[in-house]
């Protein structure tokens, strides 16, 4: 079954698919595309939400109210580790997707576990950074700049936390149900979600941390 | 244990909201008891509450909108009567209560009447017009509806437990900050909108996917009915704008709950950032609501004129241009911020440019009627009333888009008159037209025409009586939201406005009577063929109400006005299309996910409002568990056998053959 033959079914509501495509199969390919597409639209809306927090951060970045600025607070070495953890977890997530598609247990569970550990490591570093800042009196209540910083970065952290919950659920689902088509569609959505968090982190890394220390 | 909640929060000292609230909840309670005693509970649970059928979900949206319209209209009557009485007098509503009423009126009317009505009609109609069996994600659709209903429930709970926001329909800081609004009213507002906003966003995702990815064979984008296009534009705007609302309200919540400084006066907070952010959502919101109303009128004018829509391509282009331009004009809501002449000029000109595609639409509608065989059914009444009214709204809008004029009219009743002119004259008229037009499709019988026209005349005259005086007092300098006043020049105009509200009340009475009478006479009003208006789009090609699978076989589309082409061919042939080969149809199974999820969301919202943290955590776990349980299902679809499909379809085909035979001599 060629990819091209499968995708002809897209958008035609199951009828009018290429005659060589069996009904069931065309239905499958179609659902996978629709679910992935819908989830992309959702992710775009999530990116719009983040862009609102980015905009607020950009407006408030200099409103330190006499308190510390990014230059005083950010430690790029920690941020480098956070970035490395997250990028590597994205790679592991990609490996897990291949494993799921190939129905290979060790590859899927192993890579998902690595993804989870790296994600948890990222969260640990982030929470550590937050606790440290609050400890020296640079919490979100200190200034508008810090409010915007904690909200933007914290919102990303919250997404990673929810992503971890989802990740564990997906491991359990595959364990309980096997590599069923509907489960594989969810694995696809999870992977899209996890990669999107990476893209947002790259923006946070650049706009918040790099510009915060350099400019 | 119960956070901020104590017995003192039941407003025993304020009789009006308490009696209203207790009355409303007892009516709801009595209805529930009646339904259970009658043994209708299982039917409601099976066919409506857990239904994932887009038609049923749409009907529930419209029902929610109708109930909330009554509630919001009671608020309107109270405001109009207060202002009629409060000339050099305190009136009967204390300022604190009056503030809550205008805040609740705006919030309910925008988020739970207009939004719910628009989304309800889109739900009922769009999959039928596209010629498909359901939306892309049916269960998600049910979740969306129930989250919207949760938001409405929380706002109404605020009548009896605690208070509602005093700030107006948009929570402008610093007034909405904890220091100036320490009560839970603001929190009711914020959490209601956050929860229903999630529902709306998911609807947007669902319908963008549906419209772009699900089509009957041959239904290309440029063959979609204009209502689908306007629904698409509206849903795109939801996906792009509602996340901004969520983020902005989240910032305000962080300010209030955790002492952040986004919009506070101290520590570098920026109040005007709130204005910018909220209107980046708020202006597209106007078009989220009005574009589908334009779509309804496009269907109505073309059907009742017996002609294809004039300028289909320009209509599509105008819709998409408005969709994009709506994101470029937000600053005209606060020219008085003082951004400077250059900025104001740019936004003023951009705002005026939106009048161009809207003007294109108005001309297209008029040219659709021109030369057509126009039938003056009640949807056409709403349509023609709409054209007259929207032109006035457009002109006052262009006037407000001139920054120097806006400096004089900002926050005056002129502005209030302008946006009611849009929201009633375009959005609500459009929804009522759509309600009359598609009612037989949803329920299988038509609405009574005479009462429908009576309702139209009351709404039409009542609207002009109620809001033209507000233009006048606005020009005289009366600001909005005044609990009392002492200017004798305003007084007669406000009396007229109050009379206008009373006329609208009569109109609503006619609408209720229309529904009751039509249900009673439903056998005479029965729509046997599924095509009561000689319609043009695919929703009329199936029976009324449509079977759960909508279409026995998916229709083949060969042009715009797909069903009209099919009918023409059938008339030429003298017989309907030959019977197709029926196949088994798989449909999604019902799911209680939406309802259970909304149950937990309601508890979550309530406990967050009252800061009962343990309960909030419990509710979150419950909502997450609901999704996991849903994800664990093994059977997601059920199968309708081909024989059953054939039986259902043959009935409808027989009715249509009969109608065709009766038509033959006349042709």
Short mmCIF file of C-alpha atoms in Angstrom, two decimals, chain A residues 3-213:
data_model
loop_
_atom_site.label_atom_id
_atom_site.label_comp_id
_atom_site.label_asym_id
_atom_site.label_seq_id
_atom_site.Cartn_x
_atom_site.Cartn_y
_atom_site.Cartn_z
CA UNK A 3 1.48 6.36 0.92
CA UNK A 4 -0.03 8.16 -2.06
CA UNK A 5 -2.87 5.68 -2.31
CA UNK A 6 -3.60 6.11 1.35
CA UNK A 7 -3.71 9.85 1.32
CA UNK A 8 -6.16 10.02 -1.56
CA UNK A 9 -8.81 9.12 0.97
CA UNK A 10 -8.14 12.30 2.90
CA UNK A 11 -10.92 14.79 2.87
CA UNK A 12 -13.29 12.65 0.89
CA UNK A 13 -15.27 11.30 3.81
CA UNK A 14 -14.37 7.70 3.06
CA UNK A 15 -16.28 7.64 -0.22
CA UNK A 16 -14.58 8.31 -3.49
CA UNK A 17 -11.28 6.91 -2.28
CA UNK A 18 -9.00 5.38 -4.86
CA UNK A 19 -10.75 2.16 -5.82
CA UNK A 20 -7.73 0.03 -4.98
CA UNK A 21 -7.84 1.11 -1.34
CA UNK A 22 -9.86 -1.26 0.84
CA UNK A 23 -12.54 0.55 2.81
CA UNK A 24 -11.11 -0.19 6.23
CA UNK A 25 -7.61 0.96 5.32
CA UNK A 26 -8.69 4.23 3.78
CA UNK A 27 -10.72 4.89 6.90
CA UNK A 28 -7.61 4.32 9.01
CA UNK A 29 -5.34 6.60 7.04
CA UNK A 30 -8.01 9.23 7.05
CA UNK A 31 -8.52 9.18 10.82
CA UNK A 32 -4.81 9.42 11.45
CA UNK A 33 -4.55 12.52 9.28
CA UNK A 34 -7.66 14.13 10.79
CA UNK A 35 -6.53 13.55 14.36
CA UNK A 36 -3.04 14.81 13.65
CA UNK A 37 -4.39 17.83 11.83
CA UNK A 38 -6.83 18.70 14.59
CA UNK A 39 -4.12 18.39 17.18
CA UNK A 40 -1.90 20.69 15.15
CA UNK A 41 -4.65 23.30 15.21
CA UNK A 42 -4.84 22.91 18.98
CA UNK A 43 -1.07 23.30 19.25
CA UNK A 44 -1.24 26.47 17.19
CA UNK A 45 -3.76 27.86 19.66
CA UNK A 46 -1.41 26.89 22.48
CA UNK A 47 1.38 28.76 20.73
CA UNK A 48 -0.89 31.81 20.50
CA UNK A 49 -1.38 31.58 24.26
CA UNK A 50 2.36 31.45 24.81
CA UNK A 51 2.84 34.39 22.46
CA UNK A 52 0.53 36.41 24.72
CA UNK A 53 2.78 35.61 27.67
CA UNK A 54 5.81 36.47 25.53
CA UNK A 55 4.23 39.81 24.66
CA UNK A 56 3.51 40.54 28.31
CA UNK A 57 7.09 39.64 29.15
CA UNK A 58 8.42 41.93 26.45
CA UNK A 59 6.31 44.80 27.76
CA UNK A 60 7.30 44.26 31.39
CA UNK A 61 10.91 43.12 31.07
CA UNK A 62 12.36 46.43 32.22
CA UNK A 63 9.79 47.00 34.98
CA UNK A 64 12.02 45.67 37.74
CA UNK A 65 10.70 48.16 40.33
CA UNK A 66 14.16 48.54 41.78
CA UNK A 67 14.55 44.78 42.13
CA UNK A 68 16.90 42.40 40.36
CA UNK A 69 16.94 42.14 36.56
CA UNK A 70 17.57 39.12 34.38
CA UNK A 71 21.29 39.84 34.34
CA UNK A 72 21.41 39.49 38.13
CA UNK A 73 19.33 36.31 38.27
CA UNK A 74 19.88 34.08 35.27
CA UNK A 75 22.56 31.38 35.27
CA UNK A 76 23.20 30.34 31.70
CA UNK A 77 25.01 27.17 32.73
CA UNK A 78 21.88 25.81 34.41
CA UNK A 79 19.82 26.93 31.44
CA UNK A 80 22.23 25.11 29.12
CA UNK A 81 21.57 21.89 31.01
CA UNK A 82 17.82 22.49 30.92
CA UNK A 83 18.02 23.03 27.18
CA UNK A 84 20.13 19.93 26.66
CA UNK A 85 17.72 17.82 28.71
CA UNK A 86 14.73 19.02 26.78
CA UNK A 87 16.29 18.67 23.33
CA UNK A 88 17.55 15.18 24.16
CA UNK A 89 14.11 14.24 25.50
CA UNK A 90 12.63 15.35 22.19
CA UNK A 91 15.05 13.05 20.40
CA UNK A 92 14.10 10.20 22.71
CA UNK A 93 10.45 10.97 22.06
CA UNK A 94 11.10 10.66 18.33
CA UNK A 95 12.76 7.28 18.91
CA UNK A 96 9.71 6.21 20.94
CA UNK A 97 7.43 7.18 18.04
CA UNK A 98 9.45 4.97 15.68
CA UNK A 99 9.34 2.18 18.24
CA UNK A 100 5.58 2.48 18.54
CA UNK A 101 5.10 2.43 14.80
CA UNK A 102 7.36 -0.61 14.50
CA UNK A 103 5.57 -2.29 17.45
CA UNK A 104 8.91 -2.85 19.22
CA UNK A 105 8.40 -2.94 22.97
CA UNK A 106 11.94 -2.33 24.16
CA UNK A 107 12.40 0.60 21.84
CA UNK A 108 9.06 2.17 22.75
CA UNK A 109 9.12 1.70 26.52
CA UNK A 110 12.86 2.39 26.75
CA UNK A 111 12.68 5.61 24.79
CA UNK A 112 9.53 6.76 26.58
CA UNK A 113 11.25 6.15 29.93
CA UNK A 114 14.27 8.14 28.80
CA UNK A 115 11.96 10.93 27.64
CA UNK A 116 10.26 10.94 31.01
CA UNK A 117 13.53 11.00 32.94
CA UNK A 118 14.94 13.85 30.88
CA UNK A 119 11.68 15.76 31.21
CA UNK A 120 11.70 15.21 34.95
CA UNK A 121 15.33 16.33 35.06
CA UNK A 122 14.37 19.52 33.23
CA UNK A 123 11.56 20.14 35.69
CA UNK A 124 13.89 19.52 38.63
CA UNK A 125 16.33 22.14 37.36
CA UNK A 126 13.53 24.60 36.71
CA UNK A 127 11.94 24.17 40.13
CA UNK A 128 15.42 24.47 41.65
CA UNK A 129 15.93 27.75 39.80
CA UNK A 130 12.54 29.07 40.89
CA UNK A 131 13.04 28.09 44.53
CA UNK A 132 16.45 29.72 44.52
CA UNK A 133 15.07 32.97 43.14
CA UNK A 134 12.20 33.04 45.60
CA UNK A 135 14.70 32.30 48.38
CA UNK A 136 16.68 35.47 47.67
CA UNK A 137 13.50 37.58 47.55
CA UNK A 138 13.18 37.58 43.78
CA UNK A 139 9.79 35.88 43.64
CA UNK A 140 6.98 36.80 41.25
CA UNK A 141 5.54 39.31 43.73
CA UNK A 142 8.71 41.36 43.68
CA UNK A 143 8.19 43.17 40.37
CA UNK A 144 6.20 43.12 37.15
CA UNK A 145 9.27 41.76 35.37
CA UNK A 146 9.43 38.80 37.72
CA UNK A 147 5.68 38.24 37.48
CA UNK A 148 5.98 37.98 33.71
CA UNK A 149 9.08 35.80 33.95
CA UNK A 150 7.56 33.30 36.37
CA UNK A 151 4.33 33.15 34.38
CA UNK A 152 5.95 32.59 31.00
CA UNK A 153 8.54 30.08 32.11
CA UNK A 154 6.18 28.53 34.65
CA UNK A 155 3.50 28.04 32.02
CA UNK A 156 6.01 26.09 29.96
CA UNK A 157 6.94 24.09 33.05
CA UNK A 158 3.27 23.37 33.68
CA UNK A 159 2.96 22.09 30.12
CA UNK A 160 5.96 19.81 30.70
CA UNK A 161 4.32 18.51 33.89
CA UNK A 162 1.06 17.77 32.10
CA UNK A 163 3.11 16.22 29.29
CA UNK A 164 4.74 13.88 31.80
CA UNK A 165 1.31 12.82 33.09
CA UNK A 166 0.25 12.18 29.52
CA UNK A 167 3.50 10.30 28.80
CA UNK A 168 2.97 7.90 31.70
CA UNK A 169 -0.65 7.42 30.63
CA UNK A 170 0.48 6.54 27.11
CA UNK A 171 2.98 4.00 28.42
CA UNK A 172 0.20 2.43 30.48
CA UNK A 173 -2.18 2.48 27.53
CA UNK A 174 0.18 0.69 25.19
CA UNK A 175 0.93 -1.79 27.98
CA UNK A 176 -2.78 -2.49 28.51
CA UNK A 177 -4.09 -2.26 24.95
CA UNK A 178 -1.15 -2.87 22.66
CA UNK A 179 -0.32 -0.90 19.52
CA UNK A 180 -3.91 -0.34 18.46
CA UNK A 181 -4.53 2.26 15.74
CA UNK A 182 -6.36 4.63 18.10
CA UNK A 183 -3.58 4.32 20.67
CA UNK A 184 -0.98 5.01 18.00
CA UNK A 185 -2.87 8.16 17.04
CA UNK A 186 -2.59 9.33 20.63
CA UNK A 187 1.12 8.54 20.66
CA UNK A 188 1.38 10.71 17.56
CA UNK A 189 -0.41 13.59 19.29
CA UNK A 190 1.73 13.22 22.37
CA UNK A 191 4.87 13.39 20.25
CA UNK A 192 3.61 16.53 18.51
CA UNK A 193 2.90 18.07 21.92
CA UNK A 194 6.33 17.22 23.27
CA UNK A 195 8.15 18.61 20.23
CA UNK A 196 6.09 21.81 20.43
CA UNK A 197 7.23 22.29 24.02
CA UNK A 198 10.75 22.11 22.66
CA UNK A 199 10.07 24.82 20.10
CA UNK A 200 8.59 27.05 22.79
CA UNK A 201 11.58 26.40 25.00
CA UNK A 202 13.93 27.52 22.22
CA UNK A 203 12.01 30.80 22.12
CA UNK A 204 12.14 31.13 25.91
CA UNK A 205 15.84 30.31 25.91
CA UNK A 206 16.48 33.03 23.35
CA UNK A 207 14.09 35.78 24.38
CA UNK A 208 14.26 35.38 28.14
CA UNK A 209 17.64 33.95 29.04
CA UNK A 210 20.04 34.91 26.24
CA UNK A 211 18.64 38.38 25.69
CA UNK A 212 18.24 38.80 29.44
CA UNK A 213 21.91 38.23 30.11
#
